[in-house]
Coordinates of C-alpha atoms in Angstrom, one line a residue:
Chain A
M1 CA -1.3 22.6 -23.6
L2 CA -0.8 22.0 -20.0
D3 CA 1.5 19.2 -18.9
T4 CA -0.5 17.0 -16.5
G5 CA 2.7 15.7 -15.0
L6 CA 3.9 19.2 -14.1
V7 CA 0.6 20.0 -12.4
L8 CA 0.7 16.9 -10.3
Y9 CA 4.3 17.4 -9.3
S10 CA 3.6 21.0 -8.3
A11 CA 0.6 19.7 -6.2
A12 CA 2.9 17.3 -4.3
F13 CA 5.5 20.1 -4.0
G14 CA 2.9 22.6 -2.7
L15 CA 1.4 20.2 -0.1
I16 CA 4.9 19.4 1.3
L17 CA 5.8 23.1 1.4
I18 CA 2.5 24.0 3.2
G19 CA 2.9 21.1 5.6
I20 CA 6.5 22.1 6.6
A21 CA 5.4 25.7 6.9
G22 CA 2.6 24.7 9.1
I23 CA 4.9 22.8 11.4
V24 CA 7.6 25.4 11.7
L25 CA 5.6 28.6 11.7
S26 CA 2.5 27.7 13.9
A27 CA 2.0 28.6 17.5
H28 CA -0.9 26.3 18.3
L29 CA -0.3 22.6 18.8
V30 CA -3.4 21.5 16.9
R31 CA -2.2 23.5 13.8
I32 CA 1.1 21.8 14.0
I33 CA -0.7 18.5 13.9
F34 CA -2.6 19.7 10.9
G35 CA 0.7 20.5 9.3
V36 CA 2.0 17.0 9.9
A37 CA -1.1 15.5 8.3
L38 CA -0.7 17.7 5.2
L39 CA 3.0 16.8 4.9
E40 CA 2.1 13.1 5.0
A41 CA -0.5 13.6 2.3
G42 CA 2.0 15.4 0.1
A43 CA 4.6 12.7 0.6
N44 CA 2.2 9.9 -0.3
L45 CA 1.2 11.7 -3.5
L46 CA 4.9 12.2 -4.4
L47 CA 5.5 8.5 -3.8
L48 CA 2.7 7.5 -6.1
L49 CA 3.9 9.8 -8.8
A50 CA 7.3 8.1 -8.9
T51 CA 6.3 5.5 -11.5
W52 CA 3.3 7.1 -13.1
R53 CA 3.0 7.1 -16.9
E54 CA 0.2 8.6 -18.9
G55 CA -2.1 6.0 -20.5
A56 CA -1.6 3.2 -17.9
S57 CA -4.5 1.3 -16.5
A58 CA -5.2 0.1 -13.0
P59 CA -3.3 -3.1 -12.0
I60 CA -6.4 -5.3 -11.7
I61 CA -7.6 -8.0 -14.0
V62 CA -11.2 -7.7 -14.8
A63 CA -12.9 -10.6 -16.7
G64 CA -13.0 -10.0 -20.4
R65 CA -10.5 -7.1 -20.6
V66 CA -6.9 -7.3 -21.5
P67 CA -4.9 -4.2 -20.5
E68 CA -1.9 -3.4 -22.6
F69 CA 0.1 -1.5 -20.0
M70 CA -0.7 -1.7 -16.3
A71 CA 0.5 0.7 -13.6
D72 CA 3.1 -0.3 -11.2
P73 CA 1.6 -2.0 -8.1
V74 CA 4.6 -1.7 -5.8
P75 CA 4.3 2.1 -5.0
Q76 CA 0.6 1.6 -4.6
A77 CA 1.1 -1.1 -1.9
L78 CA 3.7 1.2 -0.1
V79 CA 1.3 4.2 -0.1
L80 CA -1.5 2.0 1.2
T81 CA 0.4 1.1 4.3
A82 CA 1.8 4.6 4.6
I83 CA -1.7 6.1 4.8
V84 CA -2.8 3.7 7.5
I85 CA 0.4 4.4 9.5
G86 CA -0.4 8.1 9.1
V87 CA -3.7 7.8 10.9
G88 CA -2.0 5.9 13.7
I89 CA 0.5 8.8 14.1
L90 CA -2.3 11.3 14.0
A91 CA -4.2 9.4 16.8
L92 CA -1.1 9.3 19.0
A93 CA -0.3 13.0 18.4
L94 CA -3.8 14.1 19.3
S95 CA -3.7 12.0 22.5
L96 CA -0.4 13.7 23.5
A97 CA -2.0 17.1 22.8
L98 CA -4.8 16.2 25.2
R99 CA -2.2 15.4 27.9
V100 CA -0.3 18.7 27.2
Q101 CA -3.6 20.6 27.7
R102 CA -4.2 18.7 30.9
A103 CA -0.7 19.4 32.3
Y104 CA -0.1 23.0 31.2
G105 CA -3.6 24.3 30.7
T106 CA -2.7 25.8 27.3
L107 CA -1.8 24.7 23.8
D108 CA 0.3 27.7 22.7
M109 CA 3.7 26.3 22.2
H110 CA 5.6 29.4 23.3
E111 CA 4.0 29.4 26.7
V112 CA 4.3 25.7 27.1
R113 CA 8.0 25.9 26.3
Q114 CA 8.5 28.7 28.8
R115 CA 6.7 26.8 31.5
M116 CA 8.7 23.6 30.8
E117 CA 11.9 25.5 31.1
Q118 CA 10.7 27.2 34.3
E119 CA 9.8 23.8 35.8
I120 CA 13.2 22.4 34.9
A121 CA 15.0 25.5 36.4
D122 CA 12.9 25.2 39.6
Q123 CA 13.7 21.6 40.0
A124 CA 17.4 22.2 39.5
G125 CA 17.3 25.1 41.9
I126 CA 18.8 27.7 39.5
D127 CA 17.4 30.8 38.0
M128 CA 15.9 30.6 34.6
P129 CA 17.8 32.7 32.1
A130 CA 15.4 35.6 31.5
S131 CA 14.6 36.5 27.9
S132 CA 12.9 39.6 26.6
H133 CA 11.0 37.6 24.0
A134 CA 8.9 35.6 26.5
P135 CA 5.1 35.8 26.0
A136 CA 3.2 38.5 27.9
A137 CA 1.6 36.2 30.4
V138 CA 4.9 34.7 31.5
Q139 CA 6.6 38.0 31.7
A140 CA 3.8 39.4 33.9
A141 CA 4.1 36.4 36.2
R142 CA 7.8 36.8 36.4
Q143 CA 7.5 40.4 37.4
E144 CA 4.9 39.6 40.0
G145 CA 7.2 36.9 41.4
S146 CA 10.2 39.2 41.7
A147 CA 8.3 42.2 43.0
Chain B
M1 CA -8.8 15.8 -18.7
E2 CA -5.9 18.1 -17.9
W3 CA -8.4 20.9 -16.9
L4 CA -10.0 18.5 -14.4
V5 CA -6.6 17.8 -12.8
L6 CA -5.8 21.5 -12.8
V7 CA -9.1 22.4 -11.1
I8 CA -8.7 19.7 -8.4
V9 CA -5.1 20.7 -7.7
V10 CA -6.0 24.4 -7.3
V11 CA -8.9 23.5 -5.0
M12 CA -6.7 21.2 -2.9
L13 CA -3.8 23.7 -2.5
S14 CA -6.1 26.6 -1.6
S15 CA -7.8 24.4 1.0
A16 CA -4.4 23.4 2.4
V17 CA -3.5 27.1 2.8
A18 CA -6.9 27.7 4.4
V19 CA -6.2 24.9 7.0
L20 CA -3.3 27.0 8.3
L21 CA -4.9 30.4 8.1
L22 CA -8.5 29.9 9.3
K23 CA -9.0 31.0 12.9
D24 CA -11.9 28.7 13.7
F25 CA -10.7 25.1 14.2
L26 CA -13.9 23.5 12.9
A27 CA -13.5 25.4 9.6
A28 CA -9.9 24.2 9.4
L29 CA -11.1 20.7 9.9
A30 CA -13.6 21.0 7.0
A31 CA -10.8 22.4 4.8
F32 CA -8.6 19.4 5.7
S33 CA -11.4 17.1 4.6
V34 CA -11.5 18.9 1.3
V35 CA -7.8 18.3 0.9
S36 CA -8.3 14.6 1.6
L37 CA -11.2 14.3 -0.8
G38 CA -9.3 16.1 -3.6
L39 CA -6.3 13.8 -3.0
S40 CA -8.5 10.7 -3.3
V41 CA -9.9 11.9 -6.6
L42 CA -6.3 12.5 -7.8
F43 CA -5.5 9.0 -6.9
V44 CA -8.3 7.7 -9.1
I45 CA -7.0 9.8 -12.0
L46 CA -3.6 8.3 -11.4
R47 CA -5.1 4.8 -11.8
A48 CA -4.6 3.6 -8.2
P49 CA -8.1 2.6 -7.0
D50 CA -6.9 0.8 -3.9
V51 CA -5.1 3.8 -2.7
A52 CA -8.0 6.1 -3.5
M53 CA -10.4 3.9 -1.5
T54 CA -7.9 3.9 1.5
E55 CA -7.5 7.7 1.3
A56 CA -11.2 8.3 1.1
A57 CA -12.0 6.0 4.0
I58 CA -9.1 7.2 6.2
G59 CA -8.4 10.8 5.2
A60 CA -11.9 12.0 4.8
G61 CA -13.4 9.6 7.3
L62 CA -11.4 8.4 10.2
S63 CA -8.9 11.3 10.3
S64 CA -11.5 14.0 10.4
L65 CA -13.4 12.0 13.0
L66 CA -10.3 11.8 15.2
F67 CA -9.7 15.6 14.8
A68 CA -13.3 16.4 15.6
L69 CA -13.2 14.2 18.8
A70 CA -10.0 15.7 19.9
L71 CA -11.2 19.3 19.2
R72 CA -14.3 18.5 21.3
R73 CA -12.2 17.2 24.2
L74 CA -9.8 20.1 24.0
G75 CA -12.7 22.6 24.2
L76 CA -11.9 24.1 20.8
W77 CA -15.2 23.1 19.3
R78 CA -16.8 26.6 19.3
N79 CA -15.5 29.8 17.9
R80 CA -12.7 30.4 20.4
G81 CA -9.5 29.3 18.9
Q82 CA -6.7 31.5 17.6
Chain C
M1 CA 9.4 41.5 11.4
R2 CA 7.7 38.2 12.1
R3 CA 6.0 38.2 8.7
L4 CA 9.1 39.1 6.9
S5 CA 11.1 36.3 8.5
S6 CA 8.2 33.8 7.8
A7 CA 8.1 34.9 4.1
L8 CA 11.9 34.5 3.8
F9 CA 11.7 31.1 5.4
L10 CA 9.0 30.0 3.0
L11 CA 11.0 31.2 0.1
G12 CA 14.1 29.4 1.2
L13 CA 12.2 26.2 1.9
G14 CA 10.5 26.4 -1.5
L15 CA 13.9 26.8 -3.2
L16 CA 15.3 23.9 -1.3
I17 CA 12.5 21.5 -2.1
A18 CA 12.5 22.6 -5.8
A19 CA 16.3 21.9 -5.9
I20 CA 15.7 18.4 -4.5
F21 CA 12.9 17.8 -7.0
K22 CA 15.2 18.9 -9.9
G23 CA 17.8 16.3 -8.9
M24 CA 15.3 13.4 -9.0
E25 CA 14.5 11.6 -12.3
F26 CA 10.7 11.4 -12.6
G27 CA 8.9 9.5 -15.3
T28 CA 12.0 8.3 -17.0
V29 CA 13.1 5.5 -14.7
A30 CA 11.7 2.2 -16.0
P31 CA 9.7 0.4 -13.3
I32 CA 11.5 -2.9 -13.6
A33 CA 10.2 -4.7 -10.5
G34 CA 6.6 -3.5 -11.2
Q35 CA 6.6 -4.9 -14.8
L36 CA 8.0 -8.2 -13.6
I37 CA 5.3 -8.5 -10.9
N38 CA 2.6 -7.5 -13.4
S39 CA 3.5 -10.3 -15.8
A40 CA 4.1 -13.0 -13.1
A41 CA 1.5 -12.3 -10.4
A42 CA -1.4 -13.9 -12.1
E43 CA 0.2 -17.4 -12.3
Q44 CA 2.3 -17.2 -9.1
V45 CA -0.2 -15.8 -6.6
G46 CA -3.6 -16.2 -8.4
A47 CA -5.2 -12.9 -7.2
A48 CA -6.9 -10.7 -9.7
N49 CA -5.9 -7.6 -7.8
F50 CA -2.1 -7.2 -8.2
V51 CA -1.8 -4.7 -5.3
T52 CA -3.2 -7.4 -3.0
S53 CA -0.6 -9.9 -4.3
V54 CA 2.1 -7.4 -3.6
V55 CA 0.8 -6.4 -0.1
L56 CA 0.2 -9.9 1.1
G57 CA 2.4 -12.1 -1.2
Y58 CA 5.5 -10.4 -2.3
R59 CA 5.8 -7.9 0.6
G60 CA 3.8 -9.7 3.3
F61 CA 6.5 -9.1 5.9
D62 CA 6.1 -5.4 5.5
T63 CA 2.4 -5.8 6.2
L64 CA 3.2 -7.6 9.4
L65 CA 5.5 -4.8 10.5
E66 CA 2.9 -2.2 9.6
L67 CA 0.3 -4.0 11.8
T68 CA 2.9 -3.8 14.6
I69 CA 3.3 0.0 14.1
L70 CA -0.5 0.4 14.2
F71 CA -0.7 -1.7 17.3
T72 CA 2.0 0.4 19.0
A73 CA 0.3 3.6 18.1
A74 CA -3.1 2.5 19.4
T75 CA -1.7 1.1 22.6
A76 CA 0.5 4.1 23.3
G77 CA -2.5 6.3 22.6
G78 CA -4.6 4.4 25.1
L79 CA -1.8 4.6 27.7
V80 CA -1.2 8.3 27.2
L81 CA -4.9 9.1 27.6
G82 CA -5.0 7.3 30.9
K83 CA -7.7 5.6 32.8
R84 CA -11.1 7.2 33.0
A85 CA -12.1 8.6 36.4
P86 CA -15.0 6.6 37.7
N87 CA -17.4 9.5 38.2
A88 CA -16.4 11.6 35.2
K89 CA -19.4 13.0 33.4
R90 CA -20.4 11.8 30.0
D91 CA -22.0 13.6 27.1
P92 CA -25.8 13.4 27.1
D93 CA -27.6 11.0 24.8
A94 CA -28.0 12.3 21.3
G95 CA -31.4 13.2 19.8
F96 CA -33.9 10.9 18.1
I97 CA -32.5 11.5 14.6
L98 CA -29.0 10.4 15.5
Q99 CA -30.1 7.4 17.4
A100 CA -32.5 6.2 14.7
G101 CA -29.9 6.9 12.0
A102 CA -27.2 5.0 14.0
D103 CA -29.5 2.0 14.4
L104 CA -30.1 2.0 10.6
L105 CA -26.6 2.6 9.5
F106 CA -24.9 0.0 11.8
P107 CA -25.9 -3.2 9.9
L108 CA -25.3 -1.5 6.5
L109 CA -21.8 -0.5 7.4
V110 CA -20.9 -3.9 8.8
V111 CA -22.1 -5.6 5.6
V112 CA -20.2 -3.1 3.4
G113 CA -17.1 -3.5 5.5
V114 CA -17.1 -7.3 5.5
Y115 CA -17.8 -7.3 1.7
I116 CA -14.8 -5.1 1.0
I117 CA -12.6 -7.2 3.2
L118 CA -13.6 -10.5 1.7
H119 CA -13.3 -9.3 -1.9
G120 CA -9.9 -7.7 -1.4
H121 CA -8.2 -10.0 -3.9
L122 CA -10.7 -9.5 -6.7
T123 CA -11.7 -5.8 -6.6
P124 CA -10.0 -2.7 -5.1
G125 CA -10.3 -3.0 -1.4
G126 CA -9.0 -5.3 1.2
G127 CA -8.3 -5.6 4.9
F128 CA -7.3 -2.0 5.6
Q129 CA -10.2 -0.2 3.9
G130 CA -12.7 -2.7 5.2
G131 CA -11.2 -2.6 8.7
V132 CA -11.6 1.2 8.8
I133 CA -15.2 0.9 7.7
L134 CA -15.8 -1.7 10.4
A135 CA -14.2 0.6 13.0
S136 CA -16.6 3.4 12.1
A137 CA -19.5 1.0 12.1
F138 CA -18.7 0.0 15.7
F139 CA -18.1 3.6 16.8
I140 CA -21.3 5.2 15.5
P141 CA -23.6 3.6 18.2
M142 CA -21.2 5.0 20.8
L143 CA -21.7 8.5 19.3
A144 CA -25.5 8.1 19.5
R145 CA -25.6 6.7 23.0
P146 CA -22.6 7.7 25.0
G147 CA -24.2 6.3 28.1
T148 CA -23.5 2.7 27.0
P149 CA -19.8 2.4 26.5
M150 CA -18.0 -0.2 24.4
S151 CA -16.4 -3.1 26.3
H152 CA -12.7 -2.7 26.0
T153 CA -11.9 -6.3 26.9
A154 CA -13.9 -7.7 23.9
V155 CA -12.2 -5.3 21.5
S156 CA -8.7 -6.2 22.8
T157 CA -9.5 -9.9 22.6
I158 CA -10.6 -9.7 19.0
E159 CA -7.5 -7.7 18.2
G160 CA -5.1 -10.1 19.8
L161 CA -6.7 -13.1 18.3
A162 CA -6.7 -11.6 14.8
G163 CA -3.1 -10.7 15.0
A164 CA -2.2 -14.2 16.3
C165 CA -4.1 -15.7 13.4
F166 CA -2.1 -13.7 10.9
I167 CA 1.2 -14.8 12.3
F168 CA -0.1 -18.4 12.6
I169 CA -1.1 -18.6 9.0
G170 CA 2.3 -17.2 8.1
L171 CA 4.0 -19.9 10.3
L172 CA 2.0 -22.7 8.6
A173 CA 4.0 -22.0 5.5
M174 CA 7.2 -22.6 7.5
F175 CA 6.0 -26.0 8.6
D176 CA 5.6 -26.8 4.9
G177 CA 9.3 -26.0 4.4
E178 CA 8.9 -22.7 2.6
A179 CA 9.6 -19.2 3.7
F180 CA 7.5 -17.3 6.3
L181 CA 4.2 -15.9 4.9
T182 CA 4.3 -17.8 1.5
P183 CA 0.7 -18.1 0.2
L184 CA -0.6 -21.6 0.8
M185 CA -3.3 -23.7 -0.6
D186 CA -4.1 -24.0 -4.3
K187 CA -4.7 -21.0 -6.4
G188 CA -8.1 -21.7 -7.7
E189 CA -9.3 -20.0 -10.9
L190 CA -8.6 -16.3 -11.4
G191 CA -11.5 -14.1 -10.5
A192 CA -13.5 -16.5 -8.3
L193 CA -14.2 -15.7 -4.7
L194 CA -12.3 -18.7 -3.4
S195 CA -9.1 -18.1 -5.2
A196 CA -5.6 -17.0 -4.3
G197 CA -5.0 -19.6 -1.6
S198 CA -4.6 -18.2 1.9
L199 CA -4.8 -14.5 0.8
P200 CA -8.5 -13.9 1.7
L201 CA -7.8 -15.4 5.2
L202 CA -4.8 -13.2 5.7
Y203 CA -6.9 -10.1 4.7
L204 CA -9.7 -11.2 7.0
A205 CA -7.3 -11.3 9.9
V206 CA -5.8 -7.9 8.9
G207 CA -9.3 -6.4 8.6
L208 CA -10.5 -7.6 12.0
K209 CA -7.3 -6.4 13.7
V210 CA -7.3 -3.0 12.1
G211 CA -11.0 -2.5 12.7
S212 CA -10.9 -3.5 16.4
E213 CA -7.8 -1.5 17.0
L214 CA -9.1 1.7 15.6
A215 CA -12.5 1.2 17.3
G216 CA -10.8 0.8 20.6
L217 CA -8.7 3.9 20.0
L218 CA -11.8 6.0 19.1
A219 CA -13.6 4.7 22.2
H220 CA -10.6 5.7 24.4
L221 CA -10.5 9.2 22.8
S222 CA -14.2 9.7 23.2
E223 CA -14.3 8.5 26.8
S224 CA -11.6 10.8 28.0
E225 CA -12.9 13.6 30.1
A226 CA -13.8 17.0 28.6
V227 CA -11.3 19.6 29.6
D228 CA -13.7 22.4 30.4

């Protein structure tokens, strides 16, 4: 009744969609990192689904069993390395988040961006172009600085 | 068999949404572990035991451990995140 | 306004990804290379696990590059985290349950990890899975007793030596006149522990390298100072 292939492809599609949504729409840096990890999981699932056929068996020879149709081992090898690379990326991203916390004191990306631009403007000696969409804390500091 | 796949996919996708919407970071980490676990069961159903073992060891094991350590060092371990 | 724009963005993104999915041909493309490997791997490489023969035999160079990426990520993570301040405070020792549990779990995890590494060419498993289990095995005593840190020089030495062994075994094939990383030694019989030539040795090197790298990275992360 229900097509297994369709369900699996919609799972990969959903994970990729949720991952990208997490990266673009989140304010907190740790949630952005969660979004990257979800996106990687969805991409690995999609890669493995590329040569899946119903009724295949695992590509391993066990004594006394003769499989008639074995699954494709090449995407499995690629996904194996991709998962390990993903954990390496995750470790580096979390270390960078720790440094951002140490340097700016906050992990809210809007505030961090404002402070970075403020530092660049201070070092260049020019005024930072004021925006009405700055977070409340930065706007209050700006008003205190000018008053 | 198809109902098993459907149930696992539904649990996985709702946990993925919960990762982004939960306010407490520890709960988001638990939901992320559920996504990894569901994914590794899906890999077994797709007849890829090597990949399933790697995803279970890394996604539900090392990845969650890394996140938990980082959350602790960032001071987000208790109920204070947003 | 924010929610409306987020919903519109999600809708547009969903349509874009669905359009990309529609254009791809799933399930109808014949996996040519995979079927060739499935029929030829048993005689050519001699490993019962075909994924191992692909990872270490047919695509061994990709595994070498993947080890390089992992090394870069771990080293960069250690560099970014910086040196530990000499008088930074550590977490207190854990309670009795965690200490006793860690002492019991450590030998079991090491045995399971080494078993999975050594049987990588016969059953599902191999260097990456076993290496990750070894990394957790060496990290759990650090969780139980943060006062006794891991020695980073020993971990780096093991990692460097294992990586050098992998490249050296690959270079041995070049001295024989064949391409880099061709599996050496005789194949043995399919399904025995000592089969598939140099593949178990390569996986042993991979497992030790991945395990020590990830253990060192976890140790760096857990030794960095708490922010509050």
